[in-house]
C-alpha positions as semicolon CSV with decimal commas, in nm:
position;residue;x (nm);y (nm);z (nm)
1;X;-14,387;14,329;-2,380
2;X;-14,462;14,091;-2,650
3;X;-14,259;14,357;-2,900
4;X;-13,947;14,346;-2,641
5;X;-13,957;13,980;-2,632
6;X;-13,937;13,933;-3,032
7;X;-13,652;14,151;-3,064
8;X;-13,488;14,023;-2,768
9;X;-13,537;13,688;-2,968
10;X;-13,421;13,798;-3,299
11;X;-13,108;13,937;-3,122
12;X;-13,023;13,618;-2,966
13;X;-13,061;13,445;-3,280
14;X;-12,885;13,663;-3,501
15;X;-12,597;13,659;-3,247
16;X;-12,595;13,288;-3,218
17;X;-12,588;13,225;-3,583
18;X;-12,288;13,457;-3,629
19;X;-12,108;13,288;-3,320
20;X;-12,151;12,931;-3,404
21;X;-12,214;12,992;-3,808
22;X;-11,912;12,758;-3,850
23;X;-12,143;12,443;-3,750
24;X;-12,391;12,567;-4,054
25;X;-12,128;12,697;-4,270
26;X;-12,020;13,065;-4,287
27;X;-12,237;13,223;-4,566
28;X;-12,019;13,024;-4,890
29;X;-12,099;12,695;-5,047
30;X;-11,760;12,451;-4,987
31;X;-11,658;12,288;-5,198
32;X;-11,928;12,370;-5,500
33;X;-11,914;12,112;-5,764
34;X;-11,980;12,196;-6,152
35;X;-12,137;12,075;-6,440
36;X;-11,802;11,986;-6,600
37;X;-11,665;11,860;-6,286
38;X;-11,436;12,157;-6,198
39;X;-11,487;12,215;-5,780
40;X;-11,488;12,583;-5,661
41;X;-11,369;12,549;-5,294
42;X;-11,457;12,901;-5,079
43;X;-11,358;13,007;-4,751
44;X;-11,537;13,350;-4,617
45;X;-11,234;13,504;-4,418
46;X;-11,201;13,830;-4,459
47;X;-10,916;13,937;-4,197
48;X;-10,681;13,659;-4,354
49;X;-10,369;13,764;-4,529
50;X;-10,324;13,475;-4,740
51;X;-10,527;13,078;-4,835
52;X;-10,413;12,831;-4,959
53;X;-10,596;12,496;-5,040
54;X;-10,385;12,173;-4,974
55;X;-10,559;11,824;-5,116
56;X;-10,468;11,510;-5,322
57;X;-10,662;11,664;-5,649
58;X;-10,362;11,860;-5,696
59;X;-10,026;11,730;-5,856
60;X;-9,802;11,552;-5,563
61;X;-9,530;11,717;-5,418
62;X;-9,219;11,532;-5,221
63;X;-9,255;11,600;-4,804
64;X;-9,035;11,448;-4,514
65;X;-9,217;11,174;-4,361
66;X;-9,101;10,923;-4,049
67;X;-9,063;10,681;-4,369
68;X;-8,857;10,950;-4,538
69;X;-8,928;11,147;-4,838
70;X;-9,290;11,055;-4,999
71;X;-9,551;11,245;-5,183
72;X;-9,750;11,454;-5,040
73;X;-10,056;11,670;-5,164
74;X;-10,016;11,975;-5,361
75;X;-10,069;12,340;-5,305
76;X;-10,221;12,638;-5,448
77;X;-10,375;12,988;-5,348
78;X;-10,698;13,135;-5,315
79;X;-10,779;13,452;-5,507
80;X;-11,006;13,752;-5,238
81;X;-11,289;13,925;-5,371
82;X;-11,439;14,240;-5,234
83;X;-11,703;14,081;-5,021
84;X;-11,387;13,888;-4,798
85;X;-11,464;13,567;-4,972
86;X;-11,150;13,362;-5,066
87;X;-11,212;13,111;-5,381
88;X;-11,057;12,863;-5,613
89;X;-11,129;12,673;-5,906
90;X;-10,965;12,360;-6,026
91;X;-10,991;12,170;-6,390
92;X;-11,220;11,911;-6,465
93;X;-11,152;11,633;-6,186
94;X;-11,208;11,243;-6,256
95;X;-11,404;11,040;-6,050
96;X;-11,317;10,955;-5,712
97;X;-11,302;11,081;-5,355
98;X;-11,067;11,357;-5,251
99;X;-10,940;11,497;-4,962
100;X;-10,832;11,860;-4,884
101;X;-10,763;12,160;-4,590
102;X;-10,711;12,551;-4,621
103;X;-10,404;12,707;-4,522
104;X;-10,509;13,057;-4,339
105;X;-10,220;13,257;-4,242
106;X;-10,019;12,959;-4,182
107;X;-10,264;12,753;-3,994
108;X;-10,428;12,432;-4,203
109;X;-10,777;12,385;-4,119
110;X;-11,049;12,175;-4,257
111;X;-11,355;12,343;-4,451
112;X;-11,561;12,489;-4,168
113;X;-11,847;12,496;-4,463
114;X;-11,855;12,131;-4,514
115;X;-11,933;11,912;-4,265
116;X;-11,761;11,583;-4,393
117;X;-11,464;11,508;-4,249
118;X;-11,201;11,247;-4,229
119;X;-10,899;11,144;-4,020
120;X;-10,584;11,013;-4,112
121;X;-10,334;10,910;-3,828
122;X;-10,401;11,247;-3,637
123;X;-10,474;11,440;-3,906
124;X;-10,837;11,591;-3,993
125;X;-10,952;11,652;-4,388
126;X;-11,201;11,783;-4,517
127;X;-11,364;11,555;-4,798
128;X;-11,590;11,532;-5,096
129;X;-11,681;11,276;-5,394
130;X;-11,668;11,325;-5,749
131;X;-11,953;11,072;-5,878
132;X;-11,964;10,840;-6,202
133;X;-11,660;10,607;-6,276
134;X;-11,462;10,437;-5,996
135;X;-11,616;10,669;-5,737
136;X;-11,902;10,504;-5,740
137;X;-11,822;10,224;-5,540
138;X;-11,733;10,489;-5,268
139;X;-12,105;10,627;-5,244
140;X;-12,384;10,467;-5,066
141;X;-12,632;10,380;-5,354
142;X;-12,986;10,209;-5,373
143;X;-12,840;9,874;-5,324
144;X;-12,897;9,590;-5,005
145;X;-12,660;9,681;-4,726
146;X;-12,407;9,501;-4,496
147;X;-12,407;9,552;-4,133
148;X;-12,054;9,716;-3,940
149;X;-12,035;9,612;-3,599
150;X;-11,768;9,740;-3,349
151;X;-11,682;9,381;-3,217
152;X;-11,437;9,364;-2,910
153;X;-11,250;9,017;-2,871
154;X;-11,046;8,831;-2,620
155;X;-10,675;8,823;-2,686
156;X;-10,528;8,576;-2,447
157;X;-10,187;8,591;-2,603
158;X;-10,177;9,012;-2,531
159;X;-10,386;8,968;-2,210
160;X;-10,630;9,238;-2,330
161;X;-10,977;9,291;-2,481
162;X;-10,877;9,440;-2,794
163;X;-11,195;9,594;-3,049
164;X;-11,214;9,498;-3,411
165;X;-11,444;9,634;-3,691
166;X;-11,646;9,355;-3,896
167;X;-11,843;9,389;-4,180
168;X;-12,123;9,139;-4,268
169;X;-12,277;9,129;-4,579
170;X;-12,655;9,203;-4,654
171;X;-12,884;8,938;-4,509
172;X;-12,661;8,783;-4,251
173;X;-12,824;8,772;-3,986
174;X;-13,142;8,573;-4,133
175;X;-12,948;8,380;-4,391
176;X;-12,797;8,079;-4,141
177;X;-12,521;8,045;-4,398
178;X;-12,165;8,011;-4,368
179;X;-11,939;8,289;-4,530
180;X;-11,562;8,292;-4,615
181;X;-11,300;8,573;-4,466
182;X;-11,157;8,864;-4,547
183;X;-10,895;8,959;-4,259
184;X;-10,802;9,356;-4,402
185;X;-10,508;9,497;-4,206
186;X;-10,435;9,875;-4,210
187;X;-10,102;10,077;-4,223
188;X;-9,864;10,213;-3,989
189;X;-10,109;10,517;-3,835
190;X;-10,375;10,348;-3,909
191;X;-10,620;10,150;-3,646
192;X;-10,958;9,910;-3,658
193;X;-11,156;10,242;-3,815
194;X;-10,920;10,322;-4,071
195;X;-11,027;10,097;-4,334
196;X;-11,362;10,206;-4,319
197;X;-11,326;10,572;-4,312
198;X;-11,038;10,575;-4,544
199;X;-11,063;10,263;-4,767
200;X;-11,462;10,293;-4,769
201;X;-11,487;9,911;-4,753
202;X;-11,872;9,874;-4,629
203;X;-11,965;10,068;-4,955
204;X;-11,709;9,894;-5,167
205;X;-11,830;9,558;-5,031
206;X;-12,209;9,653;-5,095
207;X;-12,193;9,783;-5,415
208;X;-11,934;9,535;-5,606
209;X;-12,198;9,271;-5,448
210;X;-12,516;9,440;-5,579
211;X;-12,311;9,438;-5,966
212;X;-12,207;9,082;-5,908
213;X;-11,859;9,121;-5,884
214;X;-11,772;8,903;-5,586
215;X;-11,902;8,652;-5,353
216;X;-12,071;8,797;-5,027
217;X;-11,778;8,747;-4,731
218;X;-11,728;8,861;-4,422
219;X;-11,450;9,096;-4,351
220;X;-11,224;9,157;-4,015
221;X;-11,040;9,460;-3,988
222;X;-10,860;9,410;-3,665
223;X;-10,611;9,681;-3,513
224;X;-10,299;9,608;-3,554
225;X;-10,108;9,850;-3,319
226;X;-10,070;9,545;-3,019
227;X;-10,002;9,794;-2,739
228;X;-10,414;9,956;-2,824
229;X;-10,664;9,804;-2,754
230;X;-10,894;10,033;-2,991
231;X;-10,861;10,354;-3,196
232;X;-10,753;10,617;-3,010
233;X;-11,044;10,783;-2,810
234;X;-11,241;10,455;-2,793
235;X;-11,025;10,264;-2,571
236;X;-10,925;10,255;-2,235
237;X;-10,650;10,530;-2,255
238;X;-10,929;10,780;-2,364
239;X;-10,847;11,072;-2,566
240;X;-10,501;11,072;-2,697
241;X;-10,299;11,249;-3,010
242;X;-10,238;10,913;-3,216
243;X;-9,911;10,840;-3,339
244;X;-9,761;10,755;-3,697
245;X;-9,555;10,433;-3,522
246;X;-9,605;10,296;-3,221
247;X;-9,424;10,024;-3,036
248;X;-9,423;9,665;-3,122
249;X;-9,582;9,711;-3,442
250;X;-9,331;9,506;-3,676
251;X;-9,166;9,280;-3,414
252;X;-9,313;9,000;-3,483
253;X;-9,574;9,049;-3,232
254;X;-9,905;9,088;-3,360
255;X;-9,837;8,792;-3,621
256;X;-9,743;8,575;-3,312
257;X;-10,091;8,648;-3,124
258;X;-10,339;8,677;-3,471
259;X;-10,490;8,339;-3,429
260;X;-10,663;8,498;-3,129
261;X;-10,808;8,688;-3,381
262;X;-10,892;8,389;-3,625
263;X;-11,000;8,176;-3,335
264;X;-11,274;8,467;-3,191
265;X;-11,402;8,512;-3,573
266;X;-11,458;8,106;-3,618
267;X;-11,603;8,075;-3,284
268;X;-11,887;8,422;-3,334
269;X;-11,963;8,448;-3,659
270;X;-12,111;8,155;-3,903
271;X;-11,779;8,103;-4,128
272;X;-11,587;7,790;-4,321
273;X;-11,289;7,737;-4,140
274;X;-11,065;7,592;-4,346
275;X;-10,764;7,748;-4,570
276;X;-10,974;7,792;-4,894
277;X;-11,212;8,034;-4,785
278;X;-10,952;8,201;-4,561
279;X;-10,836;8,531;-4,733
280;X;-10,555;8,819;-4,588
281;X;-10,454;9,130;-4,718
282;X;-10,288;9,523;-4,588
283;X;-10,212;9,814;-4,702
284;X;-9,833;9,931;-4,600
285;X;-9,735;9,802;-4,269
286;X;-10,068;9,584;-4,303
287;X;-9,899;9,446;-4,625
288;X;-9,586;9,367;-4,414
289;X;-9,797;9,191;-4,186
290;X;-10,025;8,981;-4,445
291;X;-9,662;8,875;-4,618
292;X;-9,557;8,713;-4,294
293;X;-9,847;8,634;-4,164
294;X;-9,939;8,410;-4,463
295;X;-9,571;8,226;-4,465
296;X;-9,540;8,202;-4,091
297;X;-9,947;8,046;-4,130
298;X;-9,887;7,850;-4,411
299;X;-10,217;7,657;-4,420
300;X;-10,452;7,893;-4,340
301;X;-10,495;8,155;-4,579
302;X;-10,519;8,064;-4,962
303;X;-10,544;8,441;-5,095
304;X;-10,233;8,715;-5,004
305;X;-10,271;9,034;-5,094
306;X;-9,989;9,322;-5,016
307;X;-10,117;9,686;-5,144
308;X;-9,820;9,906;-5,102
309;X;-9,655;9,661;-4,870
310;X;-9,401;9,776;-4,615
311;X;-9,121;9,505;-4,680
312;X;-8,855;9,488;-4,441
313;X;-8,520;9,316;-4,539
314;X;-8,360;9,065;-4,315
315;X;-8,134;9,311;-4,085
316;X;-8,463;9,531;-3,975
317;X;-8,734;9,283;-3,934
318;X;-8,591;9,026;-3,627
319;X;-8,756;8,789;-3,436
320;X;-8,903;8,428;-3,489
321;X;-9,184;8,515;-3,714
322;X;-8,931;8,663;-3,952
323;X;-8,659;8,386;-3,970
324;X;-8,637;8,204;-4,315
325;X;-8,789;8,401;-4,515
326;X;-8,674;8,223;-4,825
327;X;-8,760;7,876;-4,676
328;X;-9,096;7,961;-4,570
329;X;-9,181;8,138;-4,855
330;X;-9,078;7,806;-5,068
331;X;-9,275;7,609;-4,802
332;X;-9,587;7,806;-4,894
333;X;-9,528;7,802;-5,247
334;X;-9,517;7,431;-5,228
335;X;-9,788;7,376;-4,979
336;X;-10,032;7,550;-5,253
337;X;-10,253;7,853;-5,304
338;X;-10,496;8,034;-5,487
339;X;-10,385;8,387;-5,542
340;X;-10,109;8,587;-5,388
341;X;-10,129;8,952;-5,563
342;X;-9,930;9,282;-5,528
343;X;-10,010;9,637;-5,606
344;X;-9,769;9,940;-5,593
345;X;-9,774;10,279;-5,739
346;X;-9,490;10,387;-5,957
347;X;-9,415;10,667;-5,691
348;X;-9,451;10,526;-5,444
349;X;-9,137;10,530;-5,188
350;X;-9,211;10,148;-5,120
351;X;-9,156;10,101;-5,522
352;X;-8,805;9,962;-5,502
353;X;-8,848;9,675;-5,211
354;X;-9,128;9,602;-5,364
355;X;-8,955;9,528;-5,722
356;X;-8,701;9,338;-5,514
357;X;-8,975;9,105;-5,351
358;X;-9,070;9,049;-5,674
359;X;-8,735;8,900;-5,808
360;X;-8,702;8,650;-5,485
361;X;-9,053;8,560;-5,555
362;X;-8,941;8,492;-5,925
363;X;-8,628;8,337;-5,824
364;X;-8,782;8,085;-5,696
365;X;-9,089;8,044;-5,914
366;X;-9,362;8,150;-5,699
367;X;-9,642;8,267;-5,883
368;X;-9,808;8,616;-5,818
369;X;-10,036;8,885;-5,948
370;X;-9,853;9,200;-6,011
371;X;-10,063;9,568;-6,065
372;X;-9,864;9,841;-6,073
373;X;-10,060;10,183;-6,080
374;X;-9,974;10,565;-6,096
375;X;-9,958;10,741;-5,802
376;X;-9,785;10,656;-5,452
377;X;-9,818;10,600;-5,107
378;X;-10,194;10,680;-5,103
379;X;-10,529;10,582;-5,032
380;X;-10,708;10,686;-5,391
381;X;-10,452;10,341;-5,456
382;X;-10,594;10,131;-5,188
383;X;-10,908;10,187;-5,250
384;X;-10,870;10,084;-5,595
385;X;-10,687;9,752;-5,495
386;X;-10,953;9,681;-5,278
387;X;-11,192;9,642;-5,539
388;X;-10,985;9,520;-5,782
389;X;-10,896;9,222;-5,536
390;X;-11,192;9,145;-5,390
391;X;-11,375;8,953;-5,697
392;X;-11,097;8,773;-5,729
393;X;-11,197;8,567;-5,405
394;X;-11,315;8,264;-5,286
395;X;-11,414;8,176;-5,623
């Protein structure tokens, strides 16, 4: 009996661990990382007819987008061996993280052998970290942490509870000193978890503040989509498929109710209040949104920044927040600031409006900090203007 009962055992086990191997990873090492920095990825799938990998290690190629033609990642094929396993190898990669999917047969799917994943808008990827260099500030080192909280807030002018993320710096909570702001607004897609699971702030924050690099702050990263009132799946419409664009995004809306925001941060956390230690900044549509915001506001935030921003000329962005342009933007100029800076890649589609901002904002002598980096419409750029931002605050 005892005999019967081990082999009914082993049976069950060896049949559960070929039915759910996925969750452990299918007999292959994904994605192996070499000495020299090369990255074998392998998929074991030995009915498929053809792989392909698909990630933003790979040269960019140009894909149709709601914003029209952008880059998008490369591709390239897997070679079969005998044994059904599909591999390939790239060059030497630089430091940084990287995203990626297979292609099987047609079908993209993340690595079912690694188990770190990340989501974009509604898209999964699979992800992995090439160390040393500017990657580092990516990776959770040996260094005092900050705290992320989920915080939800009252929005009387949208008549909803409405969930931010917030990231305190280490020892905030015993400290019982004030801290200056960081309000960091995502892109169209994007919601309250984006710029933690795609920008990496909380490890950005901890580790340029363990080298020095910038005073300890708090940072906000509200949603910006005012129709949500959290990421999709942790609100109160449950499980949806998000969307790239959803409605009222660039009215003029959410600009018109962010002092709810502003007001619930002042009134929870220990912060100064006033305009110097007051900072906003977006990627894309969250660019868009810290432009206005900071003219339509103009004494409340004494550090801009637009990464990539999405800037709208006067026929398609309407409404009150958006009138004068010009004017407001010489009213701010004139009332006084500390740093306004703008980064853009050099592929980027937003490129051109972002060239012309830069001659109205030299026409009429408004000072500005101007990166321009390679690359386009892409986190591995945000991340970097993040941290190259950041110590420029609040000192």
């Amino acid at each position: 009996m005892k005999k019967f009962f081990l082999l009914s055992t082993l049976f069950i086990t060896f049949w559960g661990a070929n039915a759910y191997g996925q969750q452990w990873g299918p007999g292959v090492t994904s994605p192996e990382i070499h000495e020299d920095n090369s990255v074998t990825f392998w998929l074991l799938a030995p009915d498929a007819d053809s792989v392909f990998v698909i990630g933003d290690f790979l040269p960019t190629v140009k894909v149709s987008s709601p914003m029209g033609e952008v880059d998008g990642p490369g591709k390239v094929p897997l070679q079969q061996d005998e044994y059904g396993r599909w591999s390939y190898r790239t060059d030497p990669l630089s430091a940084e993280l990287y995203s990626y999917a297979f292609v099987v047969n047609g079908l993209t799917i993340i690595d079912p052998a690694n188990s770190f994943v990340n989501r974009d808008i509604a898209t999964l990827s699979s992800i992995f970290v090439i160390s040393e260099g500017e990657a580092d500030l990516y990776t959770i080192n040996d260094v005092p942490h900050g705290t992320v909280s989920r915080q939800w807030y009252e929005s009387p002018g949208l008549n909803i509870d409405r969930r931010m993320t917030v990231y305190t710096p280490p020892g905030y909570e015993s400290s019982g000193r004030k801290y200056p702001v960081l309000y960091l607004l995502h892109g169209a897609g994007g919601d309250e978890e984006a710029w933690m699971s795609l920008g990496r702030t909380a490890q950005i924050m901890d580790n340029l503040l363990a080298q020095g690099k910038i005073k300890p702050m708090i940072v906000v990263m509200p949603n910006g989509n005012v129709i949500q009132d959290a990421a999709p799946g942790e609100g109160n419409k449950g499980f949806y498929k998000p969307q790239f664009m959803v409605p009222k995004t660039m009215d003029g809306t959410y600009e018109m109710n962010f002092m709810d925001i502003v007001r619930f941060v002042e009134n929870n956390y220990r912060v100064f209040t006033d305009k110097a230690n007051r900072a906003v900044a977006g990627l894309s549509m969250g660019g868009f949104h810290a432009l206005h915001l900071s003219r339509y506001y103009p004494n409340t935030f004494d550090y801009v920044g637009l990464f990539s921003a999405a800037i709208l000329n006067g026929n398609d962005a309407n409404g009150k927040v958006y009138a004068d342009i010009d004017g407001t933007l010489t009213a701010q100029m004139e009332n006084g600031y500390k740093l306004y800076w703008m980064g853009i890649g050099k592929t980027d589609f937003l490129y051109k409006v972002n060239q012309d901002f830069r001659r109205k904002l030299d026409g009429i002598g408004m000072e500005y900090v101007y990166v321009e980096t390679e690359g386009g419409h892409i986190w591995r750029n945000w991340r970097v203007y993040l941290s190259q931002f950041v110590p420029l605050l609040f000192q």
